[in-house]
Coordinates of C-alpha atoms and ligand atoms in Angstrom, one line a residue:
M1 CA 86.8 18.1 124.6
A2 CA 86.6 21.8 125.7
Q3 CA 86.7 20.8 129.4
R4 CA 89.7 18.5 128.8
V5 CA 91.6 21.2 126.9
A6 CA 90.8 23.7 129.6
R7 CA 92.1 21.2 132.2
A8 CA 95.3 20.5 130.2
I9 CA 95.9 24.3 130.0
A10 CA 95.3 24.8 133.7
E11 CA 97.4 21.7 134.8
R12 CA 100.2 22.3 132.3
A13 CA 99.7 18.9 130.7
V14 CA 100.1 17.3 127.4
L15 CA 96.8 16.1 125.9
L16 CA 96.2 14.0 122.7
V17 CA 92.7 14.3 121.2
E18 CA 91.4 12.6 118.2
A19 CA 88.2 14.4 117.3
G20 CA 86.3 13.0 114.3
T21 CA 84.8 15.2 111.5
G22 CA 81.9 17.2 112.6
T23 CA 82.7 17.3 116.3
G24 CA 83.3 21.1 116.4
K25 CA 86.9 20.5 117.3
S26 CA 88.1 24.0 116.5
L27 CA 85.6 25.6 118.9
A28 CA 86.3 23.0 121.5
Y29 CA 89.9 24.1 121.7
L30 CA 89.6 27.8 120.8
A31 CA 87.0 28.5 123.5
P32 CA 89.3 27.4 126.4
A33 CA 92.2 29.0 124.7
V34 CA 90.5 32.4 124.7
L35 CA 89.2 31.9 128.2
A36 CA 92.7 30.9 129.5
G37 CA 93.6 34.5 130.0
E38 CA 97.1 34.1 128.7
T39 CA 98.9 33.9 125.3
V40 CA 98.0 30.7 123.5
L41 CA 99.6 29.6 120.2
V42 CA 97.3 27.7 117.9
S43 CA 99.1 26.0 115.1
T44 CA 97.7 24.2 112.0
A45 CA 99.3 22.2 109.2
T46 CA 97.4 23.9 106.4
K47 CA 96.8 27.6 105.6
T48 CA 93.2 26.7 104.8
L49 CA 92.5 25.7 108.4
Q50 CA 94.5 28.6 109.7
E51 CA 92.4 31.1 107.7
Q52 CA 89.2 29.3 108.6
L53 CA 90.0 29.5 112.3
Y54 CA 90.8 33.2 112.0
N55 CA 88.0 34.3 109.6
Q56 CA 85.2 32.0 110.8
T57 CA 85.7 30.3 114.2
V58 CA 87.1 33.4 116.0
P59 CA 84.2 35.7 115.0
L60 CA 81.8 32.9 115.9
L61 CA 83.4 32.5 119.3
S62 CA 83.4 36.3 119.8
R63 CA 79.7 36.5 119.1
A64 CA 79.0 33.5 121.5
L65 CA 81.1 35.1 124.3
G66 CA 79.6 38.5 123.7
R67 CA 83.0 40.2 123.7
P68 CA 85.9 40.8 121.3
V69 CA 88.5 38.1 121.0
R70 CA 92.1 39.4 120.6
A71 CA 93.3 37.0 117.9
A72 CA 96.0 37.4 115.3
L73 CA 96.8 35.4 112.2
L74 CA 100.6 35.0 111.6
K75 CA 102.1 33.2 108.6
G76 CA 105.6 32.5 107.5
R77 CA 107.2 35.7 106.1
T78 CA 107.2 34.6 102.5
N79 CA 103.4 34.8 102.6
Y80 CA 103.6 38.6 102.8
L81 CA 104.5 41.1 100.2
C82 CA 107.9 42.8 100.8
L83 CA 107.7 46.4 99.8
Q84 CA 111.4 46.7 99.6
R85 CA 111.8 43.8 97.2
L86 CA 108.8 44.9 95.2
G87 CA 110.6 48.2 94.6
E88 CA 113.8 46.4 93.7
A89 CA 111.9 44.1 91.3
Q90 CA 110.2 47.1 89.6
R91 CA 113.6 48.7 89.1
S92 CA 115.3 45.6 87.7
P93 CA 116.1 45.5 84.0
G94 CA 115.1 42.9 81.5
L95 CA 111.6 42.0 82.9
L96 CA 109.4 39.7 80.9
P97 CA 106.1 41.4 79.9
E98 CA 104.0 39.1 82.1
D99 CA 106.3 39.8 85.1
R100 CA 106.0 43.6 84.4
E101 CA 102.2 43.2 84.3
W102 CA 102.2 41.3 87.6
L103 CA 104.4 43.9 89.3
R104 CA 102.0 46.6 88.2
R105 CA 99.1 44.7 89.7
L106 CA 101.1 43.9 92.9
A107 CA 102.0 47.6 93.3
G108 CA 98.4 48.6 93.0
W109 CA 97.3 45.9 95.5
S110 CA 100.1 47.0 97.9
E111 CA 98.3 50.3 98.3
T112 CA 94.9 48.8 99.2
T113 CA 95.7 45.6 101.1
A114 CA 95.6 45.7 104.9
T115 CA 97.6 42.5 105.3
G116 CA 99.9 42.1 102.3
D117 CA 99.0 38.4 102.6
R118 CA 99.2 36.6 99.2
A119 CA 96.1 34.5 100.1
E120 CA 94.2 37.6 99.0
L121 CA 95.5 37.2 95.4
H122 CA 93.2 34.4 94.3
D123 CA 94.4 34.4 90.7
L124 CA 98.2 34.3 91.4
P125 CA 99.2 30.7 90.6
D126 CA 100.7 28.7 93.4
E127 CA 104.1 28.3 91.7
A128 CA 104.2 31.8 90.1
P129 CA 108.0 32.7 90.1
I130 CA 107.2 36.4 90.4
W131 CA 106.1 35.9 94.0
G132 CA 109.6 34.8 95.0
R133 CA 110.9 38.2 93.8
V134 CA 108.5 40.3 95.9
T135 CA 108.7 38.5 99.2
A136 CA 111.7 38.4 101.5
R137 CA 113.0 35.3 103.3
A138 CA 114.7 35.9 106.6
D139 CA 118.1 36.2 104.9
E140 CA 116.8 38.6 102.3
C141 CA 115.1 41.0 104.8
L142 CA 117.0 44.2 105.5
G143 CA 115.5 44.3 109.0
Q144 CA 116.3 47.4 111.0
S145 CA 118.0 49.1 108.1
C146 CA 115.1 48.7 105.7
P147 CA 113.8 52.0 104.4
A148 CA 110.3 50.4 103.8
A149 CA 110.1 49.1 107.4
E150 CA 107.4 51.6 108.4
G151 CA 104.8 50.0 106.0
C152 CA 106.2 46.5 106.2
F153 CA 103.4 43.8 106.3
V154 CA 105.6 41.2 108.1
L155 CA 106.4 43.6 110.9
A156 CA 102.7 44.7 111.1
A157 CA 101.6 41.1 111.4
R158 CA 104.1 40.5 114.1
R159 CA 103.1 43.6 116.1
Q160 CA 99.5 42.4 116.0
A161 CA 100.6 39.0 117.2
Q162 CA 102.4 40.5 120.2
R163 CA 99.2 42.1 121.3
A164 CA 96.9 39.1 120.8
D165 CA 95.7 36.5 123.3
V166 CA 95.4 33.8 120.6
V167 CA 98.0 33.7 117.9
I168 CA 97.0 31.4 115.0
V169 CA 100.1 30.2 113.1
N170 CA 101.0 27.2 110.9
H171 CA 103.3 24.3 111.8
A172 CA 106.0 25.6 109.5
L173 CA 106.2 28.9 111.4
F174 CA 105.7 27.2 114.8
F175 CA 108.6 24.8 114.2
A176 CA 110.8 27.4 112.6
D177 CA 110.4 29.4 115.8
L178 CA 111.4 26.4 118.0
A179 CA 114.3 25.6 115.7
L180 CA 115.7 29.2 115.8
R181 CA 115.3 29.7 119.6
D182 CA 118.8 28.4 120.4
A183 CA 120.3 31.1 118.0
G184 CA 118.4 33.7 120.0
V185 CA 115.9 34.4 117.2
R186 CA 112.2 34.5 118.0
L187 CA 109.5 34.6 115.4
L188 CA 106.5 34.1 117.7
P189 CA 105.4 35.7 120.9
E190 CA 106.3 34.0 124.2
A191 CA 103.6 31.5 125.1
D192 CA 103.3 28.7 127.7
V193 CA 100.4 27.0 125.9
A194 CA 100.3 25.6 122.4
I195 CA 97.5 23.8 120.6
L196 CA 98.6 21.9 117.5
D197 CA 95.7 21.0 115.2
E198 CA 96.3 18.6 112.3
A199 CA 98.9 17.1 114.6
H200 CA 99.3 14.0 112.4
K201 CA 101.6 16.3 110.3
V202 CA 103.8 17.3 113.2
E203 CA 106.6 14.7 112.7
D204 CA 107.1 15.7 109.0
V205 CA 107.1 19.4 109.6
A206 CA 109.4 19.1 112.6
S207 CA 111.8 16.9 110.5
Q208 CA 112.0 19.6 107.9
H209 CA 112.7 22.4 110.3
F210 CA 115.3 20.6 112.4
G211 CA 117.1 19.6 109.2
A212 CA 119.0 21.6 106.5
S213 CA 118.7 22.2 102.8
V214 CA 121.1 23.8 100.3
S215 CA 120.2 24.0 96.6
D216 CA 121.7 25.4 93.4
A217 CA 118.7 27.7 93.2
R218 CA 119.5 29.1 96.7
V219 CA 123.1 29.7 95.5
R220 CA 121.9 31.5 92.4
D221 CA 119.7 33.7 94.6
L222 CA 122.6 34.5 96.8
A223 CA 124.8 35.2 93.8
R224 CA 122.2 37.7 92.5
L225 CA 122.1 39.5 95.8
G226 CA 125.9 39.3 96.3
R227 CA 126.7 40.7 92.9
G228 CA 124.5 43.8 93.5
A229 CA 125.7 44.2 97.1
L230 CA 129.4 44.1 96.3
K231 CA 129.1 46.5 93.4
A232 CA 126.9 48.9 95.4
G233 CA 129.2 48.5 98.4
G234 CA 132.2 49.8 96.4
A235 CA 133.9 46.7 95.2
R236 CA 135.6 47.0 91.7
E237 CA 133.2 45.7 89.1
E238 CA 135.7 43.0 87.9
R239 CA 136.3 41.8 91.4
A240 CA 132.6 41.5 92.2
D241 CA 132.0 39.6 89.0
E242 CA 135.0 37.3 89.6
V243 CA 133.9 36.4 93.1
V244 CA 130.3 35.8 92.1
D245 CA 131.1 33.9 88.9
A246 CA 133.4 31.6 90.8
L247 CA 130.6 30.9 93.2
L248 CA 128.2 30.1 90.3
N249 CA 130.7 27.9 88.5
R250 CA 131.5 25.9 91.6
S251 CA 127.8 25.5 92.4
E252 CA 127.2 24.2 88.9
T253 CA 130.0 21.7 89.3
F254 CA 128.9 20.5 92.7
F255 CA 125.1 20.3 92.0
G256 CA 125.8 18.8 88.5
L257 CA 127.6 15.9 90.2
M258 CA 125.0 15.6 93.0
G259 CA 122.1 15.7 90.5
R260 CA 123.3 12.4 89.2
V261 CA 123.4 10.4 92.4
P262 CA 120.7 7.9 93.1
D263 CA 117.6 8.9 95.0
R264 CA 118.9 7.2 98.2
A265 CA 120.4 8.2 101.6
L266 CA 123.9 9.5 101.1
S267 CA 127.0 8.6 103.1
S268 CA 130.7 9.6 102.7
D269 CA 131.1 6.3 100.8
S270 CA 128.3 6.9 98.3
L271 CA 129.3 10.4 97.3
P272 CA 130.2 10.5 93.6
A273 CA 133.9 10.8 92.6
G274 CA 135.0 14.4 92.8
A275 CA 132.0 15.5 95.0
E276 CA 134.0 16.1 98.1
E277 CA 136.5 18.3 96.3
A278 CA 133.6 20.2 94.5
A279 CA 131.9 20.7 97.9
R280 CA 135.2 22.1 99.4
A281 CA 135.5 24.4 96.4
L282 CA 131.9 25.6 96.7
G283 CA 132.5 26.1 100.5
A284 CA 135.6 28.2 99.7
A285 CA 133.7 30.3 97.2
L286 CA 131.0 31.0 99.8
R287 CA 133.6 31.9 102.3
V288 CA 135.2 34.4 99.8
L289 CA 131.8 36.0 99.0
G290 CA 130.9 36.2 102.7
S291 CA 134.2 37.8 103.7
E292 CA 134.2 40.3 100.8
A293 CA 130.7 41.4 101.7
H294 CA 131.6 41.6 105.4
G295 CA 134.8 43.6 104.6
L296 CA 132.7 46.2 102.7
T297 CA 130.0 46.5 105.4
G298 CA 132.3 48.5 107.7
K299 CA 133.3 50.8 104.8
V300 CA 129.9 52.0 103.9
P301 CA 130.0 55.5 105.3
P302 CA 127.1 56.7 107.5
S303 CA 125.3 59.5 105.7
S304 CA 121.9 60.9 105.2
D305 CA 121.6 59.2 101.8
E306 CA 118.8 56.7 102.0
E307 CA 120.6 54.2 99.8
D308 CA 123.3 53.6 102.5
P309 CA 121.2 51.6 104.9
V310 CA 120.0 49.5 102.0
V311 CA 123.5 48.8 100.8
R312 CA 124.7 47.9 104.3
G313 CA 121.7 45.6 104.7
M314 CA 122.4 43.9 101.4
L315 CA 126.1 43.4 102.4
E316 CA 125.1 42.1 105.8
A317 CA 122.5 39.7 104.3
T318 CA 125.1 38.5 101.7
S319 CA 127.6 37.8 104.4
A320 CA 125.2 36.1 106.7
R321 CA 123.6 34.0 104.0
A322 CA 127.0 32.9 102.6
D323 CA 128.2 31.9 106.0
L324 CA 125.0 30.0 106.9
M325 CA 125.0 28.1 103.6
R326 CA 128.6 27.1 103.9
A327 CA 128.0 25.9 107.5
E328 CA 124.9 23.9 106.3
L329 CA 126.8 22.4 103.4
E330 CA 129.8 21.4 105.4
G331 CA 127.6 20.1 108.3
M332 CA 125.7 17.8 105.9
L333 CA 128.7 16.5 104.1
A334 CA 130.6 15.7 107.3
F335 CA 128.1 13.0 108.0
R336 CA 129.0 13.3 111.6
D337 CA 125.5 12.9 112.9
A338 CA 124.3 9.3 112.8
T339 CA 120.8 10.4 113.8
E340 CA 120.5 12.4 110.6
V341 CA 119.8 11.3 107.1
V342 CA 121.3 13.2 104.1
W343 CA 119.9 12.9 100.6
V344 CA 119.6 14.6 97.2
E345 CA 116.3 15.7 95.7
R346 CA 115.8 16.8 92.2
G347 CA 113.1 19.4 91.7
R348 CA 111.8 21.0 88.5
R349 CA 114.0 24.0 88.9
A350 CA 116.7 23.0 91.4
V351 CA 118.8 20.2 92.9
F352 CA 118.6 20.1 96.7
L353 CA 121.0 18.6 99.2
R354 CA 118.8 18.0 102.3
S355 CA 119.2 16.5 105.7
A356 CA 116.7 15.7 108.4
P357 CA 116.7 14.0 111.8
V358 CA 115.6 10.3 111.5
E359 CA 113.6 10.6 114.8
V360 CA 112.2 13.8 116.1
G361 CA 111.2 12.4 119.5
S362 CA 114.2 13.5 121.4
I363 CA 114.2 16.9 119.7
L364 CA 110.6 17.5 120.5
A365 CA 111.2 16.4 124.1
E366 CA 113.7 19.1 124.5
K367 CA 112.4 21.9 122.3
L368 CA 108.6 21.5 122.5
F369 CA 107.5 19.5 125.5
G370 CA 110.5 20.8 127.5
V371 CA 109.8 24.4 126.7
V372 CA 106.0 24.8 126.2
E373 CA 104.2 23.9 129.5
A374 CA 100.9 22.8 128.1
V375 CA 100.6 21.2 124.7
V376 CA 97.4 19.9 123.1
L377 CA 97.9 17.7 120.0
T378 CA 94.7 17.2 118.0
S379 CA 93.5 15.9 114.7
A380 CA 90.6 13.9 113.1
T381 CA 93.2 11.2 112.5
L382 CA 95.6 10.4 115.4
T383 CA 94.7 6.8 116.4
T384 CA 95.5 3.7 114.4
G385 CA 93.8 0.4 115.3
G386 CA 92.1 2.3 118.1
T387 CA 95.1 3.6 120.1
F388 CA 97.5 6.5 120.2
A389 CA 100.5 4.2 120.4
H390 CA 101.9 5.1 116.9
I391 CA 101.7 8.9 117.2
K392 CA 103.1 8.8 120.7
R393 CA 106.1 6.7 119.5
R394 CA 106.7 9.0 116.5
L395 CA 106.6 12.1 118.7
G396 CA 108.6 10.7 121.5
V397 CA 105.7 10.9 124.1
D398 CA 106.9 8.1 126.2
W399 CA 104.9 8.9 129.3
D400 CA 101.2 8.4 130.2
C401 CA 99.8 11.6 128.9
E402 CA 96.1 12.6 128.8
E403 CA 94.2 11.1 125.9
L404 CA 90.7 11.5 124.5
V405 CA 88.8 10.2 121.5
V406 CA 85.7 12.2 120.4
P407 CA 83.9 10.1 117.8
S408 CA 82.3 11.8 114.8
P409 CA 78.6 12.5 115.3
F410 CA 77.9 11.4 111.7
D411 CA 76.0 8.2 111.1
Y412 CA 78.5 6.6 108.7
A413 CA 76.6 3.4 108.5
R414 CA 73.7 5.3 107.0
Q415 CA 75.7 8.0 105.2
T416 CA 78.5 6.0 103.5
L417 CA 78.8 2.9 101.3
L418 CA 82.3 1.5 101.4
Y419 CA 83.0 -0.4 98.2
L420 CA 85.8 -3.0 98.3
P421 CA 86.0 -4.8 95.0
R422 CA 87.9 -8.1 94.9
D423 CA 88.3 -8.4 91.1
V424 CA 90.9 -5.7 90.5
P425 CA 94.5 -6.8 90.1
P426 CA 97.0 -5.7 92.7
P427 CA 98.1 -2.1 92.2
Q428 CA 101.7 -3.1 91.2
H429 CA 100.4 -5.3 88.4
D430 CA 100.5 -4.0 84.8
A431 CA 96.8 -4.7 84.3
F432 CA 95.9 -2.5 87.3
A433 CA 95.5 0.8 85.4
P434 CA 93.1 -0.4 82.7
V435 CA 91.0 -2.5 85.1
A436 CA 90.9 0.3 87.7
A437 CA 90.1 2.8 85.0
A438 CA 87.1 0.7 84.0
Q439 CA 86.0 0.6 87.6
V440 CA 86.4 4.4 87.9
E441 CA 84.3 4.9 84.8
R442 CA 81.4 2.7 86.2
L443 CA 81.6 4.3 89.6
V444 CA 81.6 7.8 88.2
R445 CA 78.7 7.0 85.9
L446 CA 76.8 5.5 88.9
A447 CA 77.3 8.5 91.0
G448 CA 76.6 10.9 88.1
G449 CA 79.9 12.6 88.6
G450 CA 80.7 14.5 91.8
A451 CA 83.8 12.5 92.3
F452 CA 87.3 12.8 93.7
V453 CA 89.7 10.1 92.3
L454 CA 92.7 10.0 94.6
F455 CA 96.1 8.7 93.6
T456 CA 99.4 8.2 95.4
S457 CA 101.5 9.4 92.4
F458 CA 101.3 11.6 89.4
R459 CA 102.5 8.7 87.2
Q460 CA 99.5 6.5 88.1
L461 CA 97.2 9.5 87.8
D462 CA 98.4 10.1 84.3
D463 CA 98.0 6.4 83.3
V464 CA 94.4 6.3 84.5
Y465 CA 93.6 9.7 83.1
R466 CA 94.9 8.7 79.7
E467 CA 92.8 5.5 79.8
L468 CA 89.7 7.5 80.6
Q469 CA 90.2 10.4 78.2
G470 CA 86.9 11.1 76.4
R471 CA 85.1 8.3 78.3
L472 CA 83.5 10.4 81.1
P473 CA 80.5 12.5 80.3
F474 CA 81.3 15.0 83.0
P475 CA 83.8 17.9 83.4
V476 CA 87.2 16.4 84.3
L477 CA 89.7 18.3 86.3
R478 CA 93.3 17.3 86.8
H479 CA 95.6 18.1 89.7
G480 CA 98.5 20.3 88.5
D481 CA 96.6 21.7 85.5
R482 CA 95.5 24.8 87.4
P483 CA 96.1 26.1 91.0
R484 CA 94.6 24.0 93.7
Q485 CA 92.1 26.6 94.9
V486 CA 90.9 27.2 91.3
L487 CA 90.4 23.5 90.8
L488 CA 88.4 23.2 94.0
D489 CA 86.2 26.2 93.2
A490 CA 85.5 24.8 89.8
F491 CA 84.7 21.4 91.4
R492 CA 82.3 22.9 93.9
R493 CA 80.6 25.2 91.3
D494 CA 80.0 22.5 88.7
G495 CA 78.4 19.9 91.0
N496 CA 79.0 17.0 88.7
A497 CA 82.8 17.3 88.1
V498 CA 85.4 14.6 88.4
L499 CA 88.7 15.6 90.0
F500 CA 91.8 13.4 89.5
A501 CA 94.3 14.4 92.2
T502 CA 97.2 13.2 94.3
S503 CA 98.4 13.7 97.9
S504 CA 97.6 17.3 98.7
F505 CA 93.9 16.6 98.0
W506 CA 93.7 13.7 100.4
E507 CA 93.4 16.1 103.3
G508 CA 92.6 19.7 104.2
V509 CA 89.9 19.8 101.5
D510 CA 86.3 20.5 102.5
V511 CA 83.6 20.0 99.9
V512 CA 80.3 20.0 101.8
G513 CA 77.1 18.8 100.1
D514 CA 76.2 16.9 97.0
A515 CA 79.0 18.2 94.8
L516 CA 81.1 15.4 96.3
R517 CA 79.4 12.0 96.5
L518 CA 82.1 9.6 95.4
V519 CA 85.7 9.3 96.6
V520 CA 87.7 6.7 94.8
I521 CA 91.0 5.7 96.4
M522 CA 93.2 4.0 93.9
R523 CA 95.8 2.4 96.2
L524 CA 96.7 2.3 99.9
P525 CA 98.9 5.3 100.6
F526 CA 102.0 3.6 101.8
A527 CA 105.1 5.8 102.0
R528 CA 107.7 4.8 99.4
P529 CA 110.0 2.5 101.3
N530 CA 113.1 3.6 99.2
E531 CA 112.5 7.3 99.9
P532 CA 115.6 8.2 102.0
L533 CA 113.9 9.5 105.1
T534 CA 111.3 6.7 105.1
E535 CA 114.0 4.1 104.6
A536 CA 116.0 5.6 107.5
R537 CA 113.0 5.7 109.8
M538 CA 112.1 2.1 108.9
A539 CA 115.6 1.0 109.6
A540 CA 115.5 2.8 113.0
V541 CA 112.2 1.0 113.9
K542 CA 113.8 -2.3 113.1
R543 CA 116.9 -1.6 115.1
A544 CA 114.7 -0.8 118.1
G545 CA 113.2 -4.3 117.7
G546 CA 109.9 -3.4 116.0
S547 CA 108.5 -4.3 112.6
D548 CA 109.3 -1.7 110.0
F549 CA 106.1 -2.6 108.1
M550 CA 103.5 -3.2 110.9
D551 CA 104.9 -0.6 113.3
Y552 CA 105.7 2.1 110.8
Q553 CA 104.4 1.7 107.3
V554 CA 100.9 0.4 108.2
P555 CA 100.0 3.0 110.9
L556 CA 101.3 5.8 108.7
A557 CA 99.2 4.6 105.7
I558 CA 96.1 4.2 108.0
I559 CA 96.3 7.8 109.0
A560 CA 96.6 8.9 105.3
L561 CA 93.8 6.6 104.3
K562 CA 91.5 7.9 107.1
Q563 CA 92.3 11.4 105.7
G564 CA 91.3 10.4 102.2
F565 CA 88.2 8.7 103.4
G566 CA 87.3 11.7 105.5
R567 CA 86.9 13.9 102.4
L568 CA 83.5 12.4 101.7
I569 CA 81.2 13.2 104.6
R570 CA 81.5 16.7 105.8
H571 CA 78.0 17.2 107.1
R572 CA 75.2 15.1 108.6
D573 CA 73.2 15.4 105.3
D574 CA 76.1 14.3 103.1
R575 CA 75.7 10.8 101.5
G576 CA 78.1 9.0 99.2
I577 CA 80.4 6.2 98.3
V578 CA 84.1 5.6 99.2
A579 CA 85.6 3.0 96.8
I580 CA 89.0 1.6 97.6
L581 CA 90.3 -0.2 94.6
D582 CA 93.4 -1.6 96.3
T583 CA 92.5 -5.3 96.9
R584 CA 95.2 -5.7 99.5
L585 CA 92.6 -4.3 101.9
V586 CA 90.6 -7.6 101.6
T587 CA 93.3 -10.1 100.6
R588 CA 96.1 -9.3 103.1
R589 CA 95.9 -9.9 106.8
Y590 CA 96.9 -6.3 107.6
G591 CA 93.9 -5.1 105.6
E592 CA 91.7 -5.8 108.7
V593 CA 93.8 -3.2 110.7
F594 CA 93.0 -0.6 108.1
L595 CA 89.3 -1.5 108.0
R596 CA 89.0 -1.4 111.8
S597 CA 90.5 2.1 111.7
L598 CA 87.9 3.5 109.2
P599 CA 84.5 4.9 110.2
P600 CA 81.8 2.2 110.3
A601 CA 80.5 2.6 106.8
L602 CA 78.4 -0.2 105.2
R603 CA 80.8 -2.5 103.3
V604 CA 79.8 -3.5 99.8
Y605 CA 81.9 -6.0 97.8
H606 CA 80.1 -6.2 94.4
L607 CA 79.4 -3.5 91.9
E608 CA 75.8 -4.8 91.4
A609 CA 75.2 -4.6 95.1
L610 CA 76.6 -1.1 95.2
E611 CA 74.4 -0.1 92.3
H612 CA 71.4 -1.4 94.2
Q613 CA 72.3 0.3 97.5
W614 CA 73.2 3.6 95.8
G615 CA 69.8 3.5 94.0
L616 CA 68.1 3.1 97.4
T617 CA 70.2 5.9 98.9
R618 CA 69.4 8.3 96.1
R619 CA 65.7 7.5 96.1
A620 CA 65.6 7.9 99.9
R621 CA 67.3 11.2 99.5
L622 CA 64.8 12.4 97.0
G623 CA 62.0 11.1 99.2
R624 CA 63.5 12.7 102.2
E625 CA 63.9 16.0 100.5
A626 CA 60.3 15.8 99.4
A627 CA 58.8 14.6 102.7
G628 CA 61.4 15.5 105.4
G629 CA 61.7 11.8 106.3
V630 CA 64.8 9.7 107.5
A631 CA 66.7 7.5 105.0
P632 CA 66.4 3.8 105.6
R633 CA 69.5 2.0 106.8
P634 CA 71.2 0.2 103.9
E635 CA 71.4 -3.6 103.8
P636 CA 74.8 -5.4 104.1
D637 CA 76.4 -7.2 101.2
A638 CA 78.1 -10.6 101.6
P639 CA 81.9 -10.5 101.1
Ligands
SF4_1 S1 111.6 44.9 106.7 FE1 112.2 43.1 105.5 S2 110.2 42.2 104.8 FE2 109.8 44.3 105.6 S3 109.8 45.5 103.8 FE3 111.9 45.6 104.6 S4 113.0 44.0 103.6 FE4 110.8 43.7 103.2

């Protein structure tokens, strides 16, 4: 793999590599990247992998090469503490006691941290609202006029990236950079070589960044900034309040209407009555705020007072944000672009109007493959049914590019039992939850805990969790109850815990060793066909003459299933069971395509046979640990 990556860099080619778990994929691309003698961008989907590359793989490589490696870790700006916003938050009135306590801790941390990266704050919950107040999105940053620019963590990270040979970023930042290039904005250093790991996520991340999103929460944020900016910039109090209150009222009307539309793709015909008028009113209110702020910008007199650049920065940010939001809102509701899908999403704290391109292929052809000379796309899960055809179709790679499959060195037939029961009702059946819960109970008891139980929705997770409450004699952890990292640490520490989790635990989670010995997959991870973007993509596949199910849904679900399956074996000494309770795998014809795509584990169809095999595996393990021997190969079970 290292040689092929080196060749792709030298020959300015596009290379697709599927490298199974345990192949040493990261080293195989980082080594040629470092030796290339030019700036290389390495991008990952998850921050976990990004940090692992920077904190573990780069030092390892540096030791192996016997010389320092000039690498930099660069994340999206909202990962860094903003000193200016921290100061503003500390000065703001009406703080809740817990926010005041957090601000005190953050201020202390800001004086000791070298990076300002929130990843250092292990006990800050993922969703903690306080973080949003002390970090600056692009439109909140005062840029050149910021009085805190000298100690700014974002600018420091960018300076380090400019000096590095290998810049490790995540896909969100990578695609934000590509999307902003046309507007003359650059977030990343110039590079002719990009290596995208976890490349199975590229389509989704690219869709997000080449689309748009406006929400009532974003309007409220702007209103907060705008009110302060107008008043500090010299507007009459009443005028500032009038402009901002009008904006908030109109936002409430518009998003109130949009919050009631069905969860489907929108068109001009499906907009609720009054929505167009409400959108026009909201656009007009944004225009007024933007022009008031713009008008005041020129009137802030230059002086030595350090407040002045801050006020000017706030006014400029207000004006720019209002203009951008209006353009996005108007653009989405014009429904001019037939290649784009527009929909409404209801979050816990906001209603979003979003848009995304249905196909990213032509965009990537222009903005990625047409700009970056050498691109390596790699992942442990890129092929489906043994070919790269699906990922190539989705990413618009319609030429014969270089391809490579590096199989995992693990002996799955010896290390993994794949349990495929036939006596569980189909997952859409009412009886599924109680029967599946009973299976989970027996499986967890068999393995003695140490289990991930993976769901495709919180609703199903809650159903099964309720069924099993008090029935499992092991510590039970539930996704959503505590931050993800805290749950994982508790799981690893305990050794016998059972974790109930949904999609974000299907991938990017590494539990090496005996703490994880059972992975239960409740149902095949098909994308919801009525989810607007999925629906639009399926329709596009059909229009192009393909099958929306076999050519889109099935390959996508195979990649997700391979990821879930891949949680179990992370080391050559790991042993365990993967149980897939969705019987469609054995009753439907397409099930065979899924099974062909999975690692060659020993299939077991009956619980009794599984109990027998698992007993052998555990005894062999104990014997092997005692005598240093090799585990016997398990015996097959008849379907
Ligand atoms: S330059 Fe921007 S991100 Fe940096 S401290 Fe100032 S406002 Fe915050």
